[in-house]
Amino acid sequence: MAATAELDSLTRRRFRIGARALPYLLSLPALLVCIGILIPFFTAVYYSLQRYRLSQPWAREMNWGETYWQLLTDPSFWNTLQVSLSYTILTVGLQLLLGLGIALLLQKRTRLNNFVSIMLLLPLMTAPALAALMWKLMTNPNFGILSYFVSLLGFEDFRWASSPDTALLTVVLVDTWVYTPFIMILLLAGLRSLPRQPFEAAALDGVPRSFVFLRITLPMLTPYILTAALFRVLESIQQFDIVYAMTQGGPGDTLMVFQVEAYLNFFQSTNVGRSAALLLILWAITFAISNLFIKNWLRLRERTHGEA
Amino acid sequence: MEHTSILERVLRGIAITAVVLFFIFPIFWILLMSFQTNETILRNPPSMAFVPTLSNYVALLTGRLETAAGTLDISFMQNLKNSVILSVSSVAVALLLGVPAAYAFARHKFRGSEDIAFTLLSFRFAPPLLVVLPLALYFQDVGLADTYIGLIWVYQLICLPLILWIVRGYFEDIPADVEYAYRIAGHSWFATFRKIALPLAGPGIAAAGLLAFIFAWNNFVFALVLGSADKQPVTVGALAFVTASGIQFGQIAAAIVLSIAPTLALAIYAQRYLVEGLSLGAVKG
């Protein structure tokens, strides 16, 4: 009798241990793949603390942060930071405004609106590098349709991405073409999931629409706007594909955003240490932003879960 | 809501037309260009009246390019093939690894599970070059440079977090009671997972898989750094092709069309899933 009870509890414990190990076993392979990705990360930290040029392997040695110091005292680094920040602020600002506007425009569930929102998926599903190539063809000075339109407006010899004055704006335009639909989709989903009662009450009371928008719609939409904005800020400050495919950081250094600068440092000047240090500074910036993002995202997640 | 004035409806119509023009015109124009010869492309002023030709596509499909300097061999079809191999295998691997892990995160609150989950999410936000540039040096040493396997592993950086997060959200939406009931009826854990959880989360898994495929197909930087000519997908290949083909603009346009057609077709075919996946991936998890 006692023996069976003991056996029983033993198997139960074994079963329990098995059940406890299960989630670890299930997630282990995915975790291993990700841990594999941590190795190059720490390698980058190691490289950034070295004087390391591929062209001068004999001069490779630890210099304990001197690379960072050199970066911070180099005007080209501050140019990179400034270009990256301008790019981010311009793209995210423009895309938020446009995305919100389009989402409001398409808010009603009509057949036309749904059709248009599906069409707007297409730029988002275009590879950014290929989108850059498309716009390069359209802004070609010899036959580009956009160059032609601009010449009709009286701007002869408008040089788009190849002129330092307009390069940033041209690339921002391409980024806006690709990513505005992303913000639009998130905000449209948000708008359509808002509770109806406050709006019905406001309509009943004859509250002016500008007041409804500023005092009801916008505050209720704020978590969605923040999520979309943070998502885009994180990607925008790391922009590589569009800038590289369109101008490779030029003309001059007008479009030397972080990752393009790091790429060119690695492959053109073969300065591995400097490239790694640049990327780690970028990583620190994105890490700070993504913490902000995750906090906001958690709040939103609790809210959507609470309502469901 | 119902008393919209005529003026407002006209303004709305204009705004919607402008939006559609801005976002669809570039795709439409490149499509037109791809059916033109250099002569009609270079006309000034540009015109939409032309006799369409398939010669650009023929040149890409046969891989023989006639230029002023002579005949040139191009490997665009190889690029397309690479894109298919890399995207399909990356998504398959990510689903195989990610779906069970997502289930574990959704159903079991184990020690450190939230921390691990957030660490995984944060990979999605790290600068890709930070990981890829050191790998470029490692891959040389261990012989993974310029192999599909090496690239597919790196592609997990995009596919895996995406699948983990979207599928996890879907698993969390399935009431756990359904699974308990099935288990109490004497079925094993695995049978429950296979017969109950997987089918119920099916749409979510499809959405995540589709999105992962599109992101993998559109990726540029991984193959630019890690793949040489014969492993390059279309995103990198098309860019190299611009310099190789010189002034054959029609063929560049045709190459772009062939490169973006698969993802655009998927987007139209599965738009409901994609929108759901995108908003879930961003807003909910």
XYZ file of C-alpha atoms in Angstrom:
593
model
C 0.000 0.000 0.000
C 2.681 2.422 1.086
C 4.862 1.232 -1.741
C 2.255 2.017 -4.393
C 1.654 5.471 -2.914
C 5.376 6.137 -3.012
C 5.565 4.917 -6.580
C 2.599 7.034 -7.461
C 4.109 10.235 -6.113
C 7.388 9.360 -7.782
C 5.835 9.054 -11.237
C 3.805 12.156 -10.616
C 6.947 14.063 -9.718
C 8.682 12.727 -12.789
C 5.739 13.807 -14.883
C 5.875 17.223 -13.291
C 9.566 17.614 -13.909
C 8.927 16.653 -17.509
C 6.200 19.252 -17.769
C 8.435 21.874 -16.255
C 11.233 21.158 -18.677
C 8.905 21.201 -21.659
C 8.769 24.976 -22.252
C 12.554 25.141 -22.048
C 12.909 22.277 -24.494
C 10.448 23.890 -26.880
C 12.146 27.260 -26.892
C 15.721 25.993 -26.701
C 16.418 25.655 -30.450
C 15.158 29.159 -31.152
C 17.186 30.476 -28.226
C 20.335 28.736 -29.436
C 20.026 30.357 -32.849
C 19.636 33.741 -31.174
C 22.520 33.171 -28.791
C 24.579 32.398 -31.876
C 23.792 35.934 -32.897
C 25.151 37.281 -29.609
C 28.622 36.008 -30.543
C 29.137 38.458 -33.430
C 27.755 41.182 -31.189
C 30.464 40.635 -28.587
C 33.008 40.265 -31.358
C 32.004 43.736 -32.533
C 32.571 45.063 -28.998
C 36.038 43.465 -29.042
C 36.889 44.929 -32.464
C 35.737 48.377 -31.399
C 38.341 48.345 -28.608
C 41.142 47.647 -31.055
C 43.136 49.439 -33.653
C 42.178 47.046 -36.426
C 42.547 47.704 -40.128
C 42.316 44.808 -42.572
C 44.998 46.494 -44.664
C 47.453 46.648 -41.754
C 47.139 43.340 -39.900
C 50.575 43.816 -38.319
C 49.438 46.998 -36.532
C 46.446 45.309 -34.885
C 46.409 45.871 -31.120
C 44.089 46.705 -28.260
C 43.700 50.441 -27.774
C 40.942 50.360 -25.153
C 38.447 52.899 -26.349
C 40.798 55.171 -28.253
C 38.706 54.502 -31.378
C 35.658 55.951 -29.643
C 37.641 58.979 -28.590
C 38.867 59.486 -32.154
C 35.281 59.228 -33.399
C 33.966 61.778 -30.934
C 36.636 64.293 -31.908
C 36.131 63.731 -35.630
C 33.801 66.177 -37.436
C 32.750 63.423 -39.850
C 31.217 61.499 -36.936
C 29.148 64.520 -35.942
C 28.101 64.854 -39.551
C 26.943 61.225 -39.502
C 24.988 61.786 -36.303
C 23.429 64.935 -37.667
C 22.487 63.381 -41.019
C 20.998 60.311 -39.296
C 18.952 62.445 -36.918
C 17.725 64.785 -39.669
C 16.795 61.798 -41.778
C 14.895 60.205 -38.892
C 13.040 63.333 -37.853
C 12.092 64.217 -41.429
C 10.922 60.745 -42.441
C 9.039 59.894 -39.256
C 7.443 63.343 -39.000
C 6.318 63.365 -42.612
C 5.103 59.781 -42.509
C 3.141 60.267 -39.287
C 1.314 63.267 -40.708
C 0.603 61.572 -44.023
C -0.222 58.223 -42.446
C -2.654 59.769 -39.978
C -4.258 61.844 -42.721
C -4.734 58.852 -45.009
C -6.014 56.661 -42.167
C -8.635 59.286 -41.316
C -9.528 59.556 -44.985
C -10.051 55.798 -45.253
C -11.626 55.323 -41.842
C -15.137 54.436 -43.045
C -15.489 50.839 -44.156
C -16.586 51.444 -47.728
C -15.640 49.263 -50.646
C -13.543 52.031 -52.214
C -11.686 52.713 -48.972
C -10.878 49.054 -48.461
C -9.672 48.771 -52.051
C -7.419 51.813 -51.661
C -5.943 50.515 -48.412
C -5.079 47.241 -50.153
C -3.403 49.125 -52.995
C -1.363 51.027 -50.409
C 0.149 47.729 -49.277
C 2.078 47.506 -52.538
C 4.789 50.108 -51.805
C 5.248 48.564 -48.359
C 5.803 45.143 -49.941
C 8.404 46.514 -52.362
C 11.998 45.863 -51.298
C 13.419 49.225 -50.149
C 16.563 48.702 -52.228
C 14.453 48.091 -55.340
C 12.178 51.024 -54.496
C 15.307 53.170 -54.505
C 16.175 51.788 -57.928
C 12.662 52.587 -59.196
C 12.941 56.166 -58.049
C 16.408 56.402 -59.525
C 14.909 55.572 -62.918
C 12.104 58.083 -62.392
C 14.514 60.874 -61.464
C 17.017 60.176 -64.233
C 17.915 63.552 -65.822
C 17.570 62.176 -69.394
C 14.250 60.378 -69.346
C 12.946 60.328 -65.755
C 9.266 61.109 -65.603
C 9.703 63.089 -62.380
C 12.497 65.150 -63.912
C 10.095 65.888 -66.761
C 7.283 66.934 -64.398
C 9.646 69.185 -62.488
C 10.876 70.776 -65.708
C 7.241 71.578 -66.581
C 7.098 73.494 -63.308
C 10.056 75.541 -64.463
C 12.863 73.780 -62.588
C 15.256 72.988 -65.419
C 18.214 70.853 -64.407
C 16.747 69.699 -61.080
C 19.222 67.053 -59.981
C 17.369 65.132 -57.260
C 19.636 62.704 -55.393
C 22.802 63.784 -57.210
C 22.772 67.338 -55.903
C 23.851 68.002 -52.299
C 20.979 70.473 -51.894
C 18.201 68.023 -52.738
C 19.713 64.575 -52.025
C 18.347 64.306 -48.484
C 14.864 65.375 -49.545
C 14.842 62.935 -52.474
C 15.787 59.979 -50.272
C 13.269 61.080 -47.631
C 10.658 61.057 -50.397
C 11.504 57.446 -51.319
C 11.428 56.404 -47.645
C 8.051 58.097 -47.320
C 6.753 56.247 -50.362
C 7.797 52.905 -48.893
C 6.862 53.329 -45.238
C 3.866 55.695 -44.978
C 1.529 52.741 -45.659
C 2.936 50.985 -42.579
C 1.899 53.857 -40.318
C -1.393 54.143 -42.193
C -2.223 50.462 -41.564
C -1.451 50.643 -37.848
C -3.462 53.827 -37.357
C -6.338 52.543 -39.490
C -6.479 49.388 -37.355
C -6.401 51.608 -34.261
C -9.076 53.975 -35.541
C -11.416 51.179 -36.502
C -11.047 49.488 -33.112
C -11.926 52.577 -31.055
C -15.136 52.248 -28.997
C -18.099 53.928 -30.664
C -19.923 55.378 -27.645
C -17.895 58.600 -27.144
C -18.322 59.477 -30.821
C -22.045 58.768 -30.802
C -22.482 60.855 -27.664
C -20.518 63.725 -29.216
C -22.607 63.550 -32.403
C -25.777 63.606 -30.342
C -24.610 66.694 -28.464
C -23.624 68.405 -31.702
C -19.972 68.789 -30.662
C -17.908 70.349 -33.493
C -15.794 67.862 -35.437
C -12.498 69.627 -34.778
C -13.209 69.278 -31.059
C -14.065 65.589 -31.451
C -10.815 65.030 -33.327
C -8.600 66.902 -30.859
C -10.251 65.792 -27.637
C -11.508 62.277 -28.401
C -9.913 60.732 -31.490
C -6.355 61.941 -30.992
C -6.027 61.058 -27.276
C -7.509 57.608 -27.835
C -5.238 57.029 -30.810
C -2.082 58.235 -29.032
C -0.819 54.766 -27.982
C -1.076 53.593 -31.591
C 0.654 56.722 -32.862
C 3.465 56.267 -30.339
C 3.936 52.623 -31.276
C 4.058 53.420 -34.971
C 6.418 56.351 -34.390
C 8.847 54.383 -32.243
C 8.868 51.507 -34.710
C 9.698 53.880 -37.525
C 12.288 55.835 -35.507
C 14.132 52.600 -34.771
C 14.218 51.624 -38.432
C 14.833 55.094 -39.781
C 17.896 55.843 -37.680
C 19.355 52.586 -39.013
C 18.380 53.215 -42.626
C 20.726 51.500 -45.036
C 18.983 49.981 -48.075
C 17.422 53.086 -49.599
C 20.366 55.395 -48.954
C 22.955 52.888 -50.131
C 21.037 51.858 -53.243
C 20.323 55.448 -54.201
C 23.461 57.422 -53.434
C 25.938 55.275 -51.430
C 26.022 58.067 -48.867
C 26.823 60.802 -51.363
C 27.032 63.264 -52.940
C 30.026 64.064 -50.760
C 28.954 63.096 -47.276
C 25.450 64.581 -47.408
C 23.804 61.205 -46.785
C 26.386 59.471 -44.588
C 23.918 57.840 -42.210
C 25.305 55.507 -39.528
C 25.095 52.152 -41.247
C 26.285 53.426 -44.629
C 29.259 55.126 -42.945
C 30.024 51.892 -41.056
C 29.725 49.804 -44.225
C 32.079 52.070 -46.160
C 34.525 52.155 -43.246
C 34.593 48.361 -43.247
C 34.822 47.655 -46.973
C 36.434 50.778 -48.444
C 38.817 51.995 -45.753
C 38.942 48.445 -44.257
C 38.923 50.093 -40.844
C 37.193 47.362 -38.837
C 37.704 48.988 -35.438
C 36.160 52.273 -36.446
C 33.261 50.554 -38.216
C 32.493 48.475 -35.100
C 32.654 51.526 -32.831
C 30.230 53.418 -35.087
C 27.785 50.526 -35.042
C 27.995 50.168 -31.267
C 27.184 53.846 -30.790
C 24.202 53.324 -33.101
C 23.253 50.235 -31.119
C 23.347 52.214 -27.852
C 21.001 54.791 -29.369
C 18.570 52.158 -30.657
C 18.747 50.253 -27.371
C 17.651 53.342 -25.477
C 14.823 53.947 -27.929
C 13.694 50.322 -27.934
C 13.440 50.339 -24.128
C 11.113 53.276 -24.456
C 9.296 51.352 -27.138
C 8.909 48.202 -25.077
C 7.517 50.118 -22.092
C 4.928 51.833 -24.243
C 4.190 48.627 -26.085
C 3.581 46.765 -22.803
C 1.030 49.372 -21.743
C -0.771 49.106 -25.038
C -0.697 45.320 -24.860
C -2.235 45.358 -21.394
C -4.923 47.652 -22.660
C -5.878 45.563 -25.673
C -5.813 42.442 -23.520
C -7.895 44.127 -20.836
C -10.568 45.057 -23.328
C -10.708 41.669 -25.015
C -21.863 61.641 -40.195
C -24.573 61.446 -42.846
C -24.785 65.107 -43.777
C -21.539 65.367 -45.690
C -21.620 68.314 -48.035
C -20.881 68.037 -51.746
C -17.758 70.143 -51.287
C -16.469 67.747 -48.677
C -17.108 64.738 -50.890
C -15.284 66.399 -53.791
C -12.318 67.222 -51.528
C -12.240 63.655 -50.257
C -12.287 62.355 -53.817
C -9.378 64.604 -54.764
C -7.409 63.555 -51.694
C -7.937 59.851 -52.343
C -6.951 60.268 -55.994
C -3.781 62.069 -54.952
C -2.922 59.320 -52.472
C -3.439 56.573 -55.048
C -1.434 58.480 -57.660
C 1.528 59.046 -55.354
C 1.701 55.477 -54.084
C 0.759 53.512 -57.201
C 2.181 55.638 -60.005
C 5.844 54.564 -59.544
C 4.935 50.872 -59.826
C 2.732 51.561 -62.832
C 5.415 53.638 -64.561
C 8.164 51.046 -64.079
C 5.779 48.395 -65.429
C 5.233 50.557 -68.546
C 8.987 51.083 -68.925
C 9.628 47.347 -68.803
C 7.674 46.894 -72.069
C 9.567 49.636 -73.912
C 12.771 49.814 -75.872
C 15.414 52.387 -75.094
C 14.212 54.548 -78.016
C 10.700 54.980 -76.628
C 11.982 55.394 -73.066
C 14.328 58.188 -74.084
C 11.660 60.206 -75.923
C 11.121 63.755 -74.767
C 8.415 64.572 -73.784
C 7.615 61.136 -72.310
C 4.483 59.523 -73.717
C 2.351 56.574 -72.763
C 1.762 55.662 -76.407
C 4.195 52.970 -77.563
C 4.236 49.526 -79.133
C 4.866 47.138 -76.237
C 7.763 44.745 -76.596
C 8.711 41.663 -74.605
C 12.371 41.915 -75.606
C 13.480 43.091 -72.146
C 11.953 40.064 -70.477
C 13.325 37.736 -73.128
C 16.808 39.112 -72.539
C 16.482 38.527 -68.782
C 15.045 35.027 -69.139
C 17.667 33.874 -71.621
C 20.444 35.672 -69.764
C 21.865 37.191 -72.930
C 22.094 40.915 -73.071
C 22.774 42.807 -76.305
C 24.636 46.034 -75.575
C 26.531 48.503 -77.704
C 29.732 46.878 -76.464
C 28.616 43.378 -77.510
C 26.779 40.453 -75.966
C 26.843 40.173 -72.203
C 25.939 37.204 -70.019
C 23.812 38.090 -67.043
C 22.771 35.942 -64.120
C 19.469 37.510 -63.270
C 17.656 34.169 -63.339
C 20.234 32.817 -60.890
C 19.438 35.803 -58.632
C 15.731 34.986 -58.785
C 16.467 31.359 -57.958
C 18.629 32.432 -55.006
C 15.834 34.646 -53.712
C 13.413 31.714 -53.804
C 15.834 29.307 -52.121
C 16.865 31.762 -49.404
C 13.364 33.046 -48.584
C 11.583 29.689 -48.617
C 14.197 27.856 -46.545
C 14.579 30.716 -44.075
C 10.849 30.814 -43.419
C 10.678 27.023 -43.136
C 13.490 26.959 -40.580
C 12.006 29.893 -38.681
C 8.591 28.204 -38.504
C 10.126 24.944 -37.335
C 12.074 26.688 -34.572
C 9.717 29.550 -33.840
C 6.259 27.986 -33.577
C 7.092 25.606 -30.685
C 8.975 28.385 -28.915
C 6.060 30.768 -29.395
C 3.762 28.126 -27.903
C 6.064 27.750 -24.911
C 6.114 31.510 -24.333
C 2.338 31.777 -24.674
C 1.345 28.828 -22.479
C 4.028 28.595 -19.828
C 5.184 31.406 -17.651
C 8.551 29.980 -16.746
C 11.417 31.606 -14.943
C 12.826 34.414 -17.038
C 10.409 33.807 -19.900
C 9.531 37.488 -20.296
C 13.199 38.501 -20.190
C 14.098 35.947 -22.817
C 11.169 37.005 -24.960
C 12.212 40.651 -24.771
C 15.806 39.821 -25.546
C 14.572 38.055 -28.660
C 12.452 41.051 -29.583
C 15.372 43.404 -29.121
C 17.353 41.518 -31.784
C 14.846 42.850 -34.250
C 15.932 46.365 -33.353
C 19.709 45.966 -33.379
C 21.555 47.433 -36.385
C 21.915 44.514 -38.820
C 25.453 45.460 -39.818
C 26.562 45.157 -36.184
C 25.935 41.429 -36.477
C 26.726 40.922 -40.137
C 30.108 42.654 -40.433
C 31.838 40.539 -37.747
C 30.170 37.493 -39.310
C 31.761 38.406 -42.641
C 35.161 37.841 -41.037
C 34.041 34.702 -39.132
C 32.407 33.144 -42.157
C 35.708 33.363 -44.020
C 37.371 31.363 -41.237
C 34.766 28.631 -40.809
C 33.929 28.170 -44.483
C 30.372 29.471 -44.265
C 31.166 32.411 -46.505
C 29.050 32.364 -49.622
C 26.955 29.335 -48.671
C 23.181 29.082 -48.531
C 23.398 27.623 -45.029
C 25.305 30.602 -43.656
C 22.851 33.033 -45.218
C 19.777 31.102 -44.069
C 21.131 31.206 -40.525
C 21.616 34.968 -40.704
C 18.130 35.393 -42.190
C 16.779 33.978 -38.911
C 17.605 37.387 -37.504
C 14.545 38.771 -39.316
C 12.308 35.716 -39.627
C 12.552 34.219 -36.157
C 11.603 37.228 -33.972
C 8.749 38.030 -36.348
C 7.295 34.525 -36.153
C 7.852 34.242 -32.404
C 6.014 37.450 -31.671
C 3.085 37.166 -34.020
C 2.417 33.471 -33.409
C 2.729 33.951 -29.659
C -0.071 36.524 -29.784
C -2.300 34.064 -31.612
C -1.574 31.215 -29.189
C -2.432 33.522 -26.291
C -5.811 34.219 -27.855
C -6.779 30.530 -27.811
C -8.528 29.829 -24.514
C -6.363 27.399 -22.561
C -9.504 25.584 -21.367
C -10.012 24.001 -24.786
C -6.579 22.429 -24.490
C -7.094 21.328 -20.872
C -10.333 19.622 -21.809
C -8.581 17.706 -24.567
C -5.723 16.713 -22.267
C -8.057 15.545 -19.515
C -9.654 13.291 -22.120
C -6.352 11.441 -22.002
C -4.449 12.891 -24.912
C -0.744 13.604 -24.744
C 0.771 17.057 -24.743
C 1.954 16.647 -28.295
C -1.437 15.469 -29.589
C -3.031 18.539 -27.981
C -0.490 20.826 -29.594
C -0.941 19.210 -32.996
C -4.717 18.678 -33.024
C -5.929 21.725 -31.075
C -3.387 24.524 -30.755
C -1.834 24.390 -34.231
C -5.115 24.408 -36.214
C -6.606 27.163 -34.070
C -3.530 29.359 -34.484
C -3.335 28.461 -38.178
C -4.300 31.876 -39.583
C -1.740 33.544 -37.327
C 0.981 31.146 -38.373
C 0.087 31.787 -42.021
C 0.224 35.550 -41.482
C 3.576 35.334 -39.716
C 4.986 33.017 -42.385
C 3.870 35.309 -45.207
C 5.311 38.400 -43.555
C 8.566 36.599 -42.817
C 8.751 35.508 -46.453
C 8.253 39.059 -47.662
C 10.854 40.491 -45.291
C 13.301 37.759 -46.293
C 12.661 38.344 -50.004
C 13.119 42.098 -49.579
C 16.270 41.838 -47.518
C 19.279 43.544 -49.009
C 22.077 43.963 -46.503
C 22.714 40.334 -45.475
C 23.456 39.086 -48.961
C 25.264 42.305 -49.902
C 27.807 41.614 -47.147
C 27.848 37.816 -46.979
C 26.999 36.506 -50.445
C 29.119 36.671 -53.570
C 27.767 36.779 -57.114
C 26.318 33.276 -57.385
C 24.413 33.409 -54.068
C 22.963 36.901 -54.447
C 19.199 37.418 -54.318
C 17.419 39.823 -56.651
C 17.691 42.834 -54.351
C 21.478 42.787 -54.577
C 21.571 41.356 -58.074
C 19.358 44.041 -59.608
C 21.614 46.744 -58.224
C 24.756 45.164 -59.650
C 22.896 44.618 -62.899
C 22.381 48.384 -63.334
C 26.098 48.937 -63.759
C 26.576 45.772 -65.813
C 23.893 46.572 -68.365
C 24.831 50.216 -68.689
C 22.090 52.067 -70.477
C 19.529 49.308 -71.099
C 16.852 51.007 -69.032
C 14.015 48.803 -70.240
C 15.821 45.740 -68.958
C 16.484 47.371 -65.598
C 12.763 48.091 -65.342
C 11.894 44.521 -66.335
C 14.325 43.212 -63.710
C 12.639 45.368 -61.077
C 9.218 44.124 -62.130
C 10.300 40.476 -61.935
C 11.906 41.111 -58.536
C 8.945 42.755 -56.857
C 6.169 40.762 -58.569
C 6.166 37.814 -56.103
C 5.764 39.941 -52.970
C 3.188 42.213 -54.602
C 1.156 39.223 -55.780
C 1.290 37.771 -52.258
C 0.245 41.107 -50.787
C -2.846 41.287 -52.966
C -3.708 37.622 -52.533
C -3.332 37.521 -48.752
C -3.892 41.150 -47.795
C -6.199 40.382 -44.892
C -3.633 38.118 -43.229
C -0.814 40.556 -43.891
C -2.596 43.555 -42.404
C -3.570 41.494 -39.384
C -0.029 40.236 -38.992
C 1.485 43.705 -39.378
C -0.772 45.307 -36.801
C -0.463 42.351 -34.442
C 3.291 42.289 -34.821
C 3.501 45.943 -33.952
C 0.722 46.501 -31.479
C 0.097 43.291 -29.681
C 3.056 41.051 -30.012
